[in-house]
Coordinates of C-alpha atoms in Angstrom, one line a residue:
Chain A
M1 CA -36.9 -11.3 -67.5
Q2 CA -36.1 -14.8 -68.3
S3 CA -36.8 -17.2 -65.5
V4 CA -34.6 -20.4 -65.0
Q5 CA -35.6 -23.7 -66.3
R6 CA -33.8 -25.9 -64.3
L7 CA -31.1 -24.9 -61.9
V8 CA -28.5 -27.1 -60.6
L9 CA -26.9 -26.5 -57.5
L10 CA -23.6 -28.5 -57.2
G11 CA -23.1 -28.4 -53.6
T12 CA -26.6 -27.9 -51.6
G13 CA -25.6 -25.6 -48.6
L14 CA -26.3 -22.2 -47.1
I15 CA -25.2 -20.3 -50.0
S16 CA -27.0 -22.1 -53.1
G17 CA -30.1 -23.0 -51.0
S18 CA -30.6 -19.4 -50.1
F19 CA -30.3 -18.8 -53.8
A20 CA -32.7 -21.3 -54.8
L21 CA -34.9 -20.3 -51.9
A22 CA -35.0 -16.5 -53.1
L23 CA -35.5 -17.4 -57.1
K24 CA -38.5 -19.3 -56.2
R25 CA -40.0 -16.6 -53.8
A26 CA -39.7 -14.6 -56.9
R27 CA -41.3 -16.9 -59.3
L28 CA -37.9 -17.1 -61.3
V29 CA -37.0 -20.7 -61.2
K30 CA -39.2 -24.0 -62.1
H31 CA -37.0 -26.7 -60.8
V32 CA -34.2 -27.1 -58.8
V33 CA -32.0 -30.0 -58.5
G34 CA -29.7 -30.5 -55.5
V35 CA -26.2 -32.3 -55.8
G36 CA -24.0 -33.6 -53.0
R37 CA -22.5 -36.4 -51.2
N38 CA -24.6 -36.3 -47.9
I39 CA -27.9 -37.5 -48.5
E40 CA -29.3 -36.6 -44.9
N41 CA -28.4 -32.9 -46.1
L42 CA -30.0 -33.4 -49.4
E43 CA -33.0 -35.2 -48.1
R44 CA -33.4 -32.1 -45.6
A45 CA -33.3 -29.7 -48.3
L46 CA -35.9 -31.6 -50.3
E47 CA -38.3 -31.8 -47.3
L48 CA -37.6 -28.0 -46.4
G49 CA -38.3 -27.3 -50.3
V50 CA -35.0 -25.7 -51.0
I51 CA -34.5 -28.2 -54.0
D52 CA -36.9 -30.1 -55.9
E53 CA -35.0 -33.3 -56.7
F54 CA -31.6 -34.5 -55.2
S55 CA -28.6 -36.1 -57.3
T56 CA -25.1 -37.4 -56.2
D57 CA -23.7 -37.6 -59.9
A58 CA -23.0 -34.1 -60.8
A59 CA -22.3 -34.9 -64.7
T60 CA -26.3 -36.5 -64.9
A61 CA -27.6 -33.5 -63.1
V62 CA -26.6 -30.9 -65.3
I63 CA -28.4 -32.5 -68.6
G64 CA -30.5 -30.2 -69.6
A65 CA -29.5 -27.4 -67.4
D66 CA -29.8 -23.9 -68.1
L67 CA -28.2 -22.2 -64.9
V68 CA -25.6 -24.0 -62.9
L69 CA -24.2 -22.9 -59.5
L70 CA -21.2 -23.9 -58.0
G71 CA -21.8 -23.8 -54.5
T72 CA -18.8 -25.9 -52.6
P73 CA -15.8 -24.7 -51.1
V74 CA -13.3 -24.0 -53.9
G75 CA -11.4 -26.7 -53.5
Q76 CA -14.1 -28.9 -54.7
M77 CA -14.8 -27.0 -58.0
G78 CA -12.3 -28.1 -60.5
R79 CA -13.0 -31.5 -60.3
L80 CA -16.8 -30.5 -60.5
M81 CA -16.4 -28.7 -63.6
Q82 CA -14.3 -31.6 -64.7
Q83 CA -17.5 -34.0 -64.3
I84 CA -20.2 -31.8 -65.9
A85 CA -18.1 -30.5 -68.8
P86 CA -19.1 -33.1 -71.5
N87 CA -22.9 -32.7 -70.7
L88 CA -23.4 -28.7 -70.5
S89 CA -25.3 -27.3 -72.8
P90 CA -23.5 -24.7 -75.1
D91 CA -25.6 -22.1 -73.7
C92 CA -25.9 -23.1 -70.0
V93 CA -24.9 -20.4 -67.7
V94 CA -22.6 -21.4 -65.0
T95 CA -21.8 -19.2 -62.1
D96 CA -20.1 -19.9 -58.5
G97 CA -20.4 -18.6 -54.9
G98 CA -17.3 -18.9 -53.8
S99 CA -15.0 -16.9 -51.9
T100 CA -12.0 -16.2 -54.1
K101 CA -12.2 -15.2 -57.4
Q102 CA -8.9 -15.5 -59.4
D103 CA -8.8 -19.4 -58.5
V104 CA -12.4 -20.0 -60.1
C105 CA -11.5 -17.5 -62.8
A106 CA -8.6 -19.9 -63.6
L107 CA -10.4 -23.3 -62.9
F108 CA -13.2 -22.1 -65.7
C109 CA -10.3 -21.4 -68.0
E110 CA -8.7 -24.7 -67.5
Y111 CA -12.0 -27.0 -67.2
L112 CA -14.8 -25.4 -69.0
P113 CA -12.5 -23.7 -72.1
K114 CA -15.7 -24.2 -74.2
Q115 CA -17.9 -23.0 -71.9
L116 CA -16.3 -19.5 -70.8
A117 CA -18.6 -16.7 -72.7
T118 CA -21.4 -18.2 -70.0
C119 CA -18.8 -18.7 -66.9
I120 CA -19.8 -15.9 -64.8
P121 CA -17.4 -16.0 -61.5
G122 CA -19.3 -14.6 -58.6
H123 CA -19.1 -14.3 -55.0
P124 CA -22.2 -13.2 -52.8
I125 CA -21.2 -11.3 -49.5
A126 CA -23.4 -13.1 -47.2
G127 CA -21.0 -15.5 -45.0
S128 CA -22.1 -17.2 -41.7
D129 CA -20.3 -19.6 -39.5
L130 CA -23.5 -21.7 -39.8
S131 CA -23.4 -24.2 -43.2
G132 CA -25.5 -26.7 -44.4
A133 CA -29.0 -26.8 -46.6
S134 CA -30.9 -26.3 -43.3
A135 CA -29.0 -23.2 -42.7
A136 CA -30.6 -21.9 -45.9
Q137 CA -32.9 -19.2 -46.1
F138 CA -35.1 -16.9 -47.7
G139 CA -33.8 -13.3 -47.7
L140 CA -30.5 -13.9 -46.8
Y141 CA -29.5 -11.7 -49.7
E142 CA -31.8 -8.9 -48.8
G143 CA -29.7 -5.6 -48.6
R144 CA -26.5 -7.8 -49.2
R145 CA -23.7 -7.4 -52.1
V146 CA -22.9 -10.0 -54.6
V147 CA -19.6 -9.0 -56.4
L148 CA -19.2 -10.6 -60.2
T149 CA -16.0 -10.7 -61.6
P150 CA -16.6 -11.0 -65.0
L151 CA -14.0 -13.2 -67.3
S152 CA -13.1 -11.1 -71.3
Q153 CA -14.9 -13.9 -72.8
N154 CA -18.2 -13.4 -71.4
N155 CA -21.1 -12.9 -73.4
A156 CA -23.1 -9.7 -72.2
A157 CA -26.4 -11.5 -72.0
A158 CA -25.2 -14.1 -69.7
L159 CA -23.8 -11.4 -67.6
E160 CA -26.9 -9.3 -67.6
W161 CA -28.9 -12.5 -66.8
V162 CA -26.8 -13.5 -63.4
R163 CA -26.9 -9.9 -62.8
Q164 CA -30.6 -9.8 -62.7
L165 CA -31.2 -12.7 -61.1
W166 CA -29.0 -11.9 -58.0
R167 CA -30.8 -8.5 -58.0
A168 CA -34.4 -10.7 -57.5
C169 CA -32.9 -12.3 -54.8
G170 CA -32.6 -8.5 -53.2
A171 CA -28.6 -8.1 -53.8
E172 CA -26.9 -5.2 -54.7
V173 CA -24.4 -6.2 -57.7
F174 CA -21.0 -5.0 -58.1
E175 CA -18.5 -6.0 -60.6
M176 CA -14.3 -5.7 -60.3
D177 CA -11.3 -7.5 -61.2
A178 CA -10.8 -10.9 -59.5
A179 CA -7.3 -9.6 -58.6
Q180 CA -8.8 -6.9 -56.5
H181 CA -11.6 -8.6 -55.2
D182 CA -9.3 -11.2 -53.9
G183 CA -7.1 -8.4 -52.2
I184 CA -10.3 -6.6 -50.8
F185 CA -11.5 -9.6 -49.2
S186 CA -8.3 -10.9 -47.8
A187 CA -8.2 -7.6 -46.0
V188 CA -11.9 -7.5 -44.5
S189 CA -12.6 -11.6 -44.4
H190 CA -10.1 -13.9 -45.1
A191 CA -7.1 -12.6 -42.8
P192 CA -9.7 -11.9 -39.6
H193 CA -10.8 -15.5 -39.9
L194 CA -7.2 -16.8 -39.7
L195 CA -6.1 -14.8 -37.1
S196 CA -9.2 -15.5 -35.4
F197 CA -8.3 -19.0 -35.7
A198 CA -4.5 -18.3 -34.6
Y199 CA -6.0 -16.5 -31.7
M200 CA -8.1 -19.3 -30.1
N201 CA -5.1 -22.3 -30.9
A202 CA -3.0 -19.7 -28.5
V203 CA -5.6 -19.4 -26.1
L204 CA -6.1 -23.6 -26.4
D205 CA -1.9 -24.0 -25.8
R206 CA -2.2 -22.0 -22.4
Y207 CA -1.7 -24.1 -19.4
N208 CA -4.9 -22.8 -17.7
A209 CA -7.3 -23.1 -21.3
D210 CA -9.9 -24.5 -19.8
Q211 CA -10.0 -21.3 -17.0
C212 CA -9.4 -19.0 -19.4
L213 CA -12.6 -19.9 -21.8
D214 CA -14.6 -20.2 -18.4
F215 CA -13.9 -16.6 -17.9
A216 CA -14.0 -15.6 -21.3
A217 CA -16.8 -13.3 -22.2
S218 CA -18.7 -10.9 -25.2
G219 CA -15.6 -9.6 -26.3
F220 CA -14.3 -12.8 -26.6
R221 CA -17.6 -14.2 -28.3
D222 CA -17.7 -11.7 -30.8
F223 CA -14.1 -11.6 -31.8
T224 CA -13.9 -15.7 -32.1
R225 CA -17.3 -15.8 -33.7
I226 CA -15.5 -16.7 -37.2
A227 CA -13.3 -19.1 -35.3
G228 CA -16.3 -21.6 -35.7
S229 CA -16.4 -21.6 -39.4
H230 CA -15.8 -24.6 -41.5
P231 CA -12.1 -25.8 -41.5
D232 CA -12.5 -27.2 -45.1
M233 CA -14.2 -24.0 -46.5
W234 CA -11.3 -21.6 -45.1
R235 CA -8.3 -23.9 -45.9
D236 CA -9.4 -23.7 -49.4
I237 CA -9.8 -20.1 -49.1
A238 CA -6.0 -19.6 -47.6
L239 CA -4.5 -21.8 -50.2
A240 CA -6.9 -20.5 -52.6
N241 CA -5.9 -16.6 -52.2
R242 CA -2.7 -17.5 -50.6
D243 CA -0.8 -14.4 -52.0
S244 CA -3.1 -12.0 -51.1
V245 CA -3.6 -14.0 -47.8
L246 CA 0.4 -14.1 -46.9
V247 CA 0.4 -10.4 -47.6
D248 CA -2.3 -9.5 -45.2
L249 CA -1.2 -11.8 -42.6
K250 CA 2.6 -10.5 -42.7
A251 CA 0.9 -7.0 -42.5
N252 CA -0.9 -8.2 -39.4
A253 CA 2.1 -10.2 -38.1
A254 CA 4.3 -6.5 -38.3
Q255 CA 1.5 -4.4 -36.5
L256 CA 2.1 -7.0 -34.0
N257 CA 5.5 -6.7 -33.3
H258 CA 4.9 -2.8 -33.6
L259 CA 2.5 -2.7 -30.7
I260 CA 4.5 -5.1 -28.6
G261 CA 6.9 -2.7 -28.8
L262 CA 4.9 0.1 -27.7
I263 CA 3.9 -1.9 -24.6
E264 CA 7.7 -3.2 -24.1
T265 CA 8.7 0.3 -24.1
C266 CA 5.8 1.8 -22.1
D267 CA 5.0 4.7 -24.5
A268 CA 1.8 5.8 -23.2
N269 CA 1.6 8.4 -25.8
A270 CA 2.0 6.2 -29.0
L271 CA -0.2 3.4 -27.7
T272 CA -2.8 5.9 -26.9
E273 CA -2.6 7.3 -30.5
Y274 CA -2.3 3.5 -32.2
I275 CA -5.1 2.7 -30.0
Q276 CA -7.3 6.0 -31.0
R277 CA -6.9 5.3 -34.7
A278 CA -8.1 1.8 -34.4
S279 CA -11.3 3.1 -32.6
L280 CA -11.7 6.0 -34.4
A281 CA -12.0 3.9 -37.5
R282 CA -14.1 1.1 -36.2
I283 CA -16.5 3.5 -34.9
E284 CA -17.2 5.6 -37.9
W285 CA -17.4 2.1 -39.6
G286 CA -20.1 1.2 -37.6
K287 CA -22.5 4.3 -38.4
P288 CA -25.1 2.9 -40.7
K289 CA -24.4 3.2 -44.0
K290 CA -25.7 1.9 -47.4
G291 CA -25.0 -1.7 -48.3
S292 CA -23.3 -3.0 -45.4
I293 CA -24.6 -5.3 -43.1
Chain B
M1 CA -28.2 -7.5 4.8
Q2 CA -26.4 -4.4 5.9
S3 CA -27.5 -1.4 3.2
V4 CA -25.2 1.1 2.0
Q5 CA -25.6 4.5 3.6
R6 CA -23.3 6.7 1.3
L7 CA -22.3 5.4 -1.9
V8 CA -19.3 7.4 -3.6
L9 CA -18.8 6.4 -7.3
L10 CA -15.2 8.0 -8.2
G11 CA -15.7 8.0 -12.1
T12 CA -19.8 7.8 -13.2
G13 CA -19.8 5.6 -15.9
L14 CA -21.4 2.4 -17.3
I15 CA -19.7 0.3 -14.2
S16 CA -20.2 2.4 -11.3
G17 CA -23.6 3.8 -12.6
S18 CA -24.8 0.2 -13.5
F19 CA -23.4 -1.0 -9.7
A20 CA -25.9 2.1 -8.6
L21 CA -28.5 1.3 -10.3
A22 CA -28.9 -2.1 -9.0
L23 CA -28.3 -1.4 -5.9
K24 CA -31.1 1.2 -5.8
R25 CA -33.3 -1.2 -7.4
A26 CA -32.6 -3.5 -4.5
R27 CA -33.2 -1.1 -2.2
L28 CA -29.6 -1.5 -0.6
V29 CA -28.3 1.8 -0.8
K30 CA -29.4 5.5 0.7
H31 CA -27.6 8.2 -1.2
V32 CA -25.2 8.1 -4.4
V33 CA -22.7 10.7 -5.2
G34 CA -20.9 10.7 -8.7
V35 CA -17.8 12.2 -9.0
G36 CA -16.2 13.3 -12.0
R37 CA -14.7 15.4 -14.6
N38 CA -16.7 16.1 -17.1
I39 CA -20.2 18.0 -15.9
E40 CA -22.4 17.2 -18.7
N41 CA -22.2 13.6 -18.2
L42 CA -22.8 14.1 -14.1
E43 CA -25.9 15.9 -15.7
R44 CA -27.1 13.2 -17.6
A45 CA -26.5 10.5 -14.4
L46 CA -28.2 12.9 -11.8
E47 CA -31.9 13.0 -14.7
L48 CA -31.4 9.5 -15.3
G49 CA -31.9 8.6 -11.5
V50 CA -28.2 7.1 -11.6
I51 CA -26.9 9.1 -9.1
D52 CA -28.6 11.7 -6.4
E53 CA -25.9 14.2 -6.0
F54 CA -22.5 14.8 -7.9
S55 CA -19.2 16.2 -7.4
T56 CA -15.9 17.3 -9.2
D57 CA -14.2 16.9 -6.2
A58 CA -13.2 13.4 -4.7
A59 CA -11.6 14.7 -1.4
T60 CA -14.9 16.2 -0.1
A61 CA -17.3 13.6 -1.8
V62 CA -15.8 10.8 0.0
I63 CA -16.1 12.6 3.7
G64 CA -18.8 10.6 5.5
A65 CA -18.6 7.8 2.6
D66 CA -19.2 4.5 3.8
L67 CA -18.6 2.4 0.4
V68 CA -16.3 4.0 -2.1
L69 CA -16.3 2.5 -5.8
L70 CA -13.2 3.6 -8.0
G71 CA -14.8 3.1 -11.7
T72 CA -12.3 5.4 -13.7
P73 CA -9.7 3.5 -16.3
V74 CA -6.8 2.2 -13.7
G75 CA -4.5 5.0 -14.9
Q76 CA -6.4 7.3 -13.1
M77 CA -7.2 5.7 -9.5
G78 CA -3.8 6.1 -7.8
R79 CA -3.8 10.0 -8.0
L80 CA -7.5 9.4 -6.5
M81 CA -6.7 7.2 -3.6
Q82 CA -4.3 9.8 -2.9
Q83 CA -6.7 12.5 -2.7
I84 CA -9.2 11.0 -0.6
A85 CA -7.0 8.9 1.4
P86 CA -6.7 11.6 4.4
N87 CA -10.5 11.9 4.4
L88 CA -12.1 8.2 4.5
S89 CA -13.5 7.0 7.8
P90 CA -11.7 4.2 9.1
D91 CA -14.3 1.9 8.4
C92 CA -15.2 2.9 4.8
V93 CA -15.3 -0.2 2.2
V94 CA -13.2 1.1 -0.7
T95 CA -13.7 -1.4 -3.7
D96 CA -12.7 -0.8 -7.5
G97 CA -14.1 -2.3 -11.0
G98 CA -10.7 -2.5 -12.8
S99 CA -10.1 -4.6 -15.1
T100 CA -6.4 -5.5 -14.2
K101 CA -5.6 -6.3 -10.5
Q102 CA -2.3 -6.9 -9.4
D103 CA -1.5 -3.0 -10.1
V104 CA -5.0 -1.9 -8.7
C105 CA -3.6 -4.1 -5.6
A106 CA 0.0 -2.3 -5.3
L107 CA -2.1 0.9 -5.6
F108 CA -4.1 -0.1 -2.6
C109 CA -1.2 -0.8 -0.7
E110 CA 0.9 2.5 -1.8
Y111 CA -2.0 4.8 -1.4
L112 CA -4.2 3.7 1.5
P113 CA -1.8 1.8 3.5
K114 CA -3.9 2.1 6.4
Q115 CA -7.0 1.2 5.3
L116 CA -5.9 -2.0 3.7
A117 CA -8.6 -4.2 6.0
T118 CA -11.6 -2.8 3.8
C119 CA -10.0 -2.4 0.6
I120 CA -11.8 -5.0 -1.4
P121 CA -10.2 -5.1 -5.4
G122 CA -12.9 -6.5 -7.6
H123 CA -13.4 -6.8 -11.7
P124 CA -16.9 -7.1 -12.8
I125 CA -17.1 -8.8 -16.0
A126 CA -19.1 -6.6 -17.9
G127 CA -16.9 -5.3 -20.3
S128 CA -19.0 -3.0 -23.5
D129 CA -17.3 -0.9 -26.1
L130 CA -19.8 1.8 -24.7
S131 CA -19.0 4.4 -22.1
G132 CA -20.5 7.3 -20.1
A133 CA -23.1 7.6 -17.2
S134 CA -25.7 7.2 -20.0
A135 CA -24.7 3.7 -21.1
A136 CA -25.4 2.5 -17.4
Q137 CA -28.3 0.2 -16.9
F138 CA -30.7 -1.8 -14.4
G139 CA -29.2 -5.7 -14.9
L140 CA -26.1 -5.4 -15.8
Y141 CA -24.5 -7.1 -13.9
E142 CA -27.6 -10.0 -13.9
G143 CA -26.2 -13.5 -14.3
R144 CA -22.5 -11.9 -15.3
R145 CA -19.8 -12.8 -13.1
V146 CA -17.7 -10.7 -10.2
V147 CA -14.2 -11.7 -9.5
L148 CA -12.6 -10.5 -6.1
T149 CA -9.0 -10.9 -6.0
P150 CA -8.9 -10.4 -1.5
L151 CA -5.4 -8.9 -0.2
S152 CA -4.5 -10.6 2.6
Q153 CA -4.9 -7.8 5.2
N154 CA -8.8 -7.9 4.1
N155 CA -11.4 -7.9 7.0
A156 CA -13.5 -10.6 6.4
A157 CA -16.5 -9.0 7.2
A158 CA -15.5 -6.2 4.8
L159 CA -15.0 -8.6 2.1
E160 CA -18.3 -10.6 2.7
W161 CA -20.1 -7.1 2.4
V162 CA -18.6 -6.1 -1.1
R163 CA -19.4 -9.8 -2.1
Q164 CA -23.4 -9.8 -1.0
L165 CA -24.0 -6.5 -2.7
W166 CA -22.4 -7.6 -5.9
R167 CA -24.8 -11.0 -5.5
A168 CA -27.8 -8.3 -4.8
C169 CA -27.1 -6.8 -8.0
G170 CA -27.6 -10.3 -10.0
A171 CA -24.0 -11.2 -10.0
E172 CA -22.0 -14.5 -9.4
V173 CA -19.1 -14.0 -7.4
F174 CA -15.7 -15.6 -7.8
E175 CA -12.5 -15.0 -5.5
M176 CA -9.0 -15.6 -7.0
D177 CA -5.5 -14.5 -7.2
A178 CA -4.2 -11.2 -8.5
A179 CA -1.7 -12.7 -10.5
Q180 CA -4.0 -15.6 -11.9
H181 CA -6.7 -13.2 -12.6
D182 CA -4.6 -10.9 -14.8
G183 CA -3.3 -13.9 -16.7
I184 CA -6.6 -15.4 -17.5
F185 CA -8.1 -11.7 -18.6
S186 CA -5.2 -10.9 -20.6
A187 CA -5.7 -14.0 -22.7
V188 CA -9.8 -13.7 -23.3
S189 CA -10.1 -10.2 -23.1
H190 CA -6.8 -7.9 -23.2
A191 CA -5.0 -9.7 -25.9
P192 CA -8.0 -10.0 -28.2
H193 CA -8.8 -6.1 -27.8
L194 CA -5.3 -5.5 -28.8
L195 CA -5.2 -7.7 -31.7
S196 CA -8.1 -6.2 -32.9
F197 CA -6.8 -3.0 -32.7
A198 CA -3.7 -4.3 -34.6
Y199 CA -5.6 -5.4 -37.3
M200 CA -7.5 -2.1 -37.7
N201 CA -4.4 -0.6 -38.4
A202 CA -3.4 -3.0 -40.7
V203 CA -6.5 -2.7 -43.1
L204 CA -6.0 1.2 -42.2
D205 CA -2.4 0.8 -43.7
R206 CA -3.9 -0.3 -46.9
Y207 CA -3.6 1.6 -50.0
N208 CA -7.1 0.6 -50.6
A209 CA -8.4 0.8 -46.9
D210 CA -11.4 2.8 -48.1
Q211 CA -12.6 0.2 -50.5
C212 CA -12.0 -2.9 -48.0
L213 CA -14.0 -1.3 -45.5
D214 CA -16.7 -0.5 -47.9
F215 CA -16.8 -4.2 -48.7
A216 CA -16.3 -5.2 -44.9
A217 CA -19.1 -7.5 -43.7
S218 CA -20.3 -9.4 -40.3
G219 CA -16.9 -11.2 -40.3
F220 CA -15.5 -8.0 -39.9
R221 CA -18.4 -6.5 -37.8
D222 CA -18.3 -8.9 -35.0
F223 CA -13.7 -9.4 -35.1
T224 CA -13.5 -5.5 -34.8
R225 CA -16.4 -4.7 -32.5
I226 CA -14.1 -4.6 -29.6
A227 CA -11.8 -2.2 -31.7
G228 CA -14.0 0.4 -31.2
S229 CA -13.3 0.7 -27.4
H230 CA -11.8 3.4 -25.5
P231 CA -8.2 4.3 -26.0
D232 CA -7.6 5.3 -22.8
M233 CA -8.9 2.7 -20.7
W234 CA -6.7 0.0 -23.1
R235 CA -3.8 1.7 -23.1
D236 CA -4.2 1.9 -19.4
I237 CA -5.6 -2.0 -19.2
A238 CA -2.0 -2.8 -21.8
L239 CA 0.6 -1.0 -19.6
A240 CA -1.0 -2.2 -16.2
N241 CA -1.2 -5.8 -17.4
R242 CA 2.0 -5.7 -19.1
D243 CA 3.7 -8.6 -18.1
S244 CA 0.6 -10.8 -18.8
V245 CA -0.3 -9.0 -22.0
L246 CA 3.2 -9.4 -23.5
V247 CA 3.3 -13.3 -23.0
D248 CA 0.0 -13.3 -24.8
L249 CA 1.0 -10.9 -27.5
K250 CA 3.9 -12.7 -28.5
A251 CA 2.5 -16.1 -28.1
N252 CA -0.2 -14.9 -31.0
A253 CA 2.6 -13.5 -33.2
A254 CA 4.3 -16.8 -32.9
Q255 CA 0.7 -18.5 -33.7
L256 CA 0.5 -16.2 -36.9
N257 CA 3.9 -16.5 -37.8
H258 CA 3.0 -20.9 -37.6
L259 CA 0.1 -20.2 -39.9
I260 CA 2.1 -18.1 -42.4
G261 CA 4.4 -21.0 -42.6
L262 CA 1.5 -23.6 -43.1
I263 CA 0.5 -21.4 -45.9
E264 CA 3.6 -20.9 -47.3
T265 CA 4.3 -24.3 -47.9
C266 CA 0.8 -25.2 -48.8
D267 CA 0.7 -27.6 -46.3
A268 CA -3.2 -28.5 -46.7
N269 CA -3.3 -31.3 -44.2
A270 CA -1.7 -29.3 -41.0
L271 CA -3.5 -26.2 -42.2
T272 CA -6.9 -28.3 -41.8
E273 CA -6.1 -29.7 -38.6
Y274 CA -4.8 -26.4 -36.9
I275 CA -8.3 -24.6 -38.2
Q276 CA -10.2 -27.8 -37.0
R277 CA -8.2 -27.4 -33.5
A278 CA -9.8 -23.9 -32.9
S279 CA -13.2 -25.0 -34.9
L280 CA -14.1 -27.4 -32.7
A281 CA -12.8 -25.4 -29.6
R282 CA -14.9 -22.4 -30.5
I283 CA -17.8 -24.4 -31.2
E284 CA -17.6 -26.4 -27.8
W285 CA -17.4 -22.8 -26.2
G286 CA -20.2 -21.3 -27.6
K287 CA -23.0 -24.0 -26.4
P288 CA -25.1 -22.8 -23.7
K289 CA -23.5 -23.0 -20.2
K290 CA -23.6 -21.8 -17.1
G291 CA -22.7 -18.4 -16.4
S292 CA -21.1 -17.5 -19.7
I293 CA -22.5 -14.3 -21.5

C-alpha cells in the first residue's frame, strides 16, 4: 500500500501522536510534522520521536503534505481549515480525529469546499482522560475501532487509503452516517462525561464536600474517572453535538426523576426490577466480546 | 489481644468471608461458622477455608458465639437479629458490615435491646461489584477504611475489641455519628450507584440500544462498572438511606437541569467553567493520598 510522504498533525496530542507512532512502526510514513501552539509540548513530541519536525504555523506546514490529520478539539478545526485551505495540494487527503462528526462534515463543506473529494471525517474510539503529546503511545489503536463518516463527495481511493492506514495502526474500521454516529456516541460517551461532571459538581456543592471526598472509594473513582477530562474538549463536544446530547441528558433527567419517585414511594419491587434491568445489562456488556475495550 | 473463639458470619459473602480470612491469617480466630441460605455457596466457602463449619439456621449457630458479624444486605438484618436474640450470650459482641448505619442502629435498638452494650455498628469500605463467598479474599481490608458508628449504650471494651480486630485485618478505623456516615456515603457511594443504574436504563430505552452498547468503550466501562452491582443489596441501601439518598439524587437532578440549560443556551464560558470545576477537583482527588483506594 501507498505510504505517507508528509504527514501533518494539526494539534499534536494523544490521538494524532499515537496515529503517527503507529504509522512509523508500520513503516508507512516518511516525515511527520507536528503543529501546535504549545512549544514545550511540541519539543517533547520531537524528543519522543512522535514527530520529526514542528511548526506553529498550520498554513505553511501543510505545503507539500499528502495527509493532514486534524487532531485538535473540534472547536478549533474550522479556523485551522480556513488557514490551510489556500496551501493544500488538490490531492492532499485531510482527515480528523474529532469525537463529533456532523459538525466536522459541515466544517469541511464550509471551509474546504474544493477539497471535499479527499476530506474523510473520522473518529478513532480511543478516548482517554490523558492528553498531550507525551501521552501518545505505540499500539493505542491496537484492537480499537475507528468510525469513518464519509461525505457523498468522497473519492473512493482517498477513503480506501484512510481506511487502510487506520487498519495498519491495528484498528477495526467502521463506516456510518454522521448523524447516526453522533447519536450513538452521545449515548455512550458524551452523556456519561457530562453526567460525571454534573455529579462532581453536586458533591462539590455539599457543605461537607471535603469529608465526602476523603471517604470516596473505588466506586466513586471509576464513576468519576471521565470527570477529569479536558474542559475545552468536552465543552466543544457538548456544543458541537448539542441536539443529540440534549436528547440524552433529558432522557437521563427523566430516568432520575422516575428513580426518585420509586424511592420516595418506597416501591421496593419496582426498584428491584429497575436496578436488575441495569445490572443484568451491564454484566452482559462486560462479558468478553469482539472489538470492545 | 483477645482472639475470637467462635465467629459466626450471618451471611457468608465477600465482606464477611474476607473478615474471617484476615482474622485467620492473623491467628485471631479459632472457629468460623458460616450461615446462609445458599448451600452451594456455603460448601464453596468451606472448601476454600473461609469457614470451618456451616449452618442454615442462624438461631442455633450463634449459641456459644463470642462474635457475630451480620454480613447480609441490610434488609435481612432485622429478621436475623430477631432470630438470634434469644440465643445470644450476654457478652457476645454483635457487629455488622452494612453500608447504611442509621437503620442498622435502629434495628439493634428494636431487636436486641438487652444486648446494646455489645452491638457495634460498622461499615468496612471495601465495596465491590463481586459477591458471594468465592469472592472473599485475604487482604481485602489491607489499607482500607472501616467506619464504626458506636451506640451511646456501647461498652468501651466491646468497641475497642471490634476496633482492634479490624486493625488486625489491616484496616484504618474511623468513628463517626451514624447520620453523618449516611450523609457522606450517600454522596460518594449510594448516589453514584443509583445514577449509574439510571444511566444504564436510559441507554437501554434507546431505539438503537444494541448498537450503542456495541460501540461503548472505556469511558462507558468505568462509568457503569457499579451499575453491575447486586439489585437486592442496592434496593435495600436506597430504601434504608432514603432521606440522604433523595437529597443527593435531587441535587444531581438540579445539576443536570442546570447543565442542560448551559448547553441549550450555548453558554460556552459558563460551560467551560462548569466542566473545569469538576475536572480540577477530580484530578486533585486522584493524586496519591493516604487511605484512599
